[in-house]
């Protein structure tokens, strides 16, 4: 299996090379050159298997022998051993055709753990084999940061820098990152938005000299291995609800488009995915895109679902690559138009094509609070402000011919206690391993929104290490 760039100009890489490269050298994102496909029989045979076995079957074709099966199985078992629920990703029916898949039972209470627990171990395995070290600079709107730190802390081959937008993540999210004092972890609160953080990360990758000097790698979902690991839970949900003999829809609270892209990938691999609902908050660029075919940038506004306060969704590029018939120069032209003029339009025929699968829905803060409250009263389920957007979007948009829709519950309500308490009157408790989070000492650097200063910091730490 080779990985190719969405911009069409970078060399095709093997799995281990794509894992370490993160962003392609032409600024694009890696994708498998061909989607591996499972037959109906192979999908049927996943039903009833342990979660880790489903992960193994889903990721094996992507890894394509780079890691021997025995070692890969060990990596997978180890990655999910610390999850607090025996099912790892439990499914709950909340009404006739709607289910919720809880993706927040990992160590940092968000769906990011599914991919990052694997990613940390994959880095470790490949780096030891190659005798290399890497520097990771990651951007977070709240959840990737702690999951990446948890996965990479104390690893000898990795130095990790995490940028979060200063004052724009919840206090629990910030403390989950800034109370980790491992020698290889640096937290930076940037005076800017998540989009600024993500732009700086991409700019560091696009500075070939800097990238090579520090041996830069990525924990964000620009890294293909992140998406690969997330595809597994869509298969797990699908087969639990009757796939391949019954079509399935998914409703996904969306920011950087990585999670919903993993659902799309599952569809390309043979899972009968018949509808994908993209949920957004008031930062609704994606919802507006699906409604109109036009992607138009607005300023980012803080919301009650801060992890989705994003306007430039990096993984949208992967979908665009398929929509533009895998033409790298067309992708580049569209994205340049968007970055330079704040807008690009999809041709009507392609827009209609995308609407065969995708729908989108937005909730503002007031609706988010009222939905958390409604579901709590009606069902006893306490949703966080991101997950509730998926559930409300599913209820609003499920098509008549979709027999089962699974909403991705992406974070534990205790990560957002203020919003959840305001909506429901209940303050959700942090699990035991985080009970003293507010007593732990924090360590982070507040920094201007300045790429040069950031690069200097990374370079100076490297020289001092
Ligand atoms: C809790 C939560 N829900 C939803 C999202 C959006 O997911 P994605 O960026 O994969 O679209 C994020 C951030 O990624 C998140 O942290
Ligand atoms: N919502 C994310 C933003 C980064 O997304 P990623 O999936 O590309 O890592 C976060 O919580 O940090």
Short mmCIF file of N, CA and C in Angstrom, two decimals, residues 2 24 58 60 114 119 130 133 139 161 191 259 269 274 282 297 315 338 364 369 401 435 448:
data_model
loop_
_atom_site.label_atom_id
_atom_site.label_comp_id
_atom_site.label_asym_id
_atom_site.label_seq_id
_atom_site.Cartn_x
_atom_site.Cartn_y
_atom_site.Cartn_z
N UNK A 2 0.66 2.10 -0.98
CA UNK A 2 1.37 3.38 -1.04
C UNK A 2 0.42 4.50 -0.65
N UNK A 24 2.39 15.97 3.83
CA UNK A 24 3.26 15.70 2.65
C UNK A 24 4.10 16.93 2.32
N UNK A 58 -9.31 -4.03 10.34
CA UNK A 58 -9.47 -2.79 9.56
C UNK A 58 -8.13 -2.17 9.22
N UNK A 60 -5.04 -3.59 9.20
CA UNK A 60 -4.02 -4.46 8.57
C UNK A 60 -3.74 -4.10 7.09
N UNK A 114 -8.90 7.09 20.89
CA UNK A 114 -8.95 5.90 20.03
C UNK A 114 -7.78 5.88 19.05
N UNK A 119 -1.47 5.79 17.95
CA UNK A 119 -0.43 6.55 17.27
C UNK A 119 0.85 6.59 18.10
N UNK A 130 13.83 2.19 13.57
CA UNK A 130 14.68 2.99 12.68
C UNK A 130 15.77 3.74 13.42
N UNK A 133 14.61 9.88 16.20
CA UNK A 133 13.83 10.71 17.14
C UNK A 133 12.98 11.66 16.30
N UNK A 139 -1.55 21.05 17.12
CA UNK A 139 -2.50 22.14 17.42
C UNK A 139 -3.75 21.51 18.02
N UNK A 161 5.29 19.36 21.44
CA UNK A 161 4.86 20.74 21.71
C UNK A 161 3.39 20.83 21.31
N UNK A 191 -1.77 33.28 21.69
CA UNK A 191 -2.73 34.40 21.64
C UNK A 191 -3.37 34.41 20.25
N UNK A 259 -13.03 12.98 11.95
CA UNK A 259 -13.88 11.89 12.41
C UNK A 259 -14.88 11.50 11.34
N UNK A 269 -14.64 1.51 2.03
CA UNK A 269 -14.05 0.17 2.24
C UNK A 269 -15.11 -0.93 2.26
N UNK A 274 -25.05 4.83 4.43
CA UNK A 274 -26.01 5.43 3.49
C UNK A 274 -26.26 6.90 3.77
N UNK A 282 -21.99 27.27 16.05
CA UNK A 282 -22.18 28.51 15.28
C UNK A 282 -21.05 28.75 14.27
N UNK A 297 -15.34 31.60 4.33
CA UNK A 297 -14.75 31.77 5.67
C UNK A 297 -15.42 32.93 6.42
N UNK A 315 -9.15 18.17 7.23
CA UNK A 315 -9.45 16.93 6.50
C UNK A 315 -10.45 17.08 5.37
N UNK A 338 -9.53 29.51 -1.73
CA UNK A 338 -10.15 29.65 -0.41
C UNK A 338 -9.25 30.44 0.54
N UNK A 364 -26.85 26.52 17.64
CA UNK A 364 -26.15 27.60 18.35
C UNK A 364 -26.10 27.23 19.84
N UNK A 369 -27.70 24.11 24.74
CA UNK A 369 -28.10 23.97 26.15
C UNK A 369 -29.48 23.35 26.24
N UNK A 401 -35.18 6.46 4.60
CA UNK A 401 -34.72 5.12 4.24
C UNK A 401 -33.49 4.67 5.04
N UNK A 435 -9.58 12.81 39.51
CA UNK A 435 -10.32 13.49 40.58
C UNK A 435 -9.55 14.66 41.17
N UNK A 448 2.88 35.01 21.96
CA UNK A 448 2.26 35.79 20.88
C UNK A 448 1.94 34.87 19.71
#
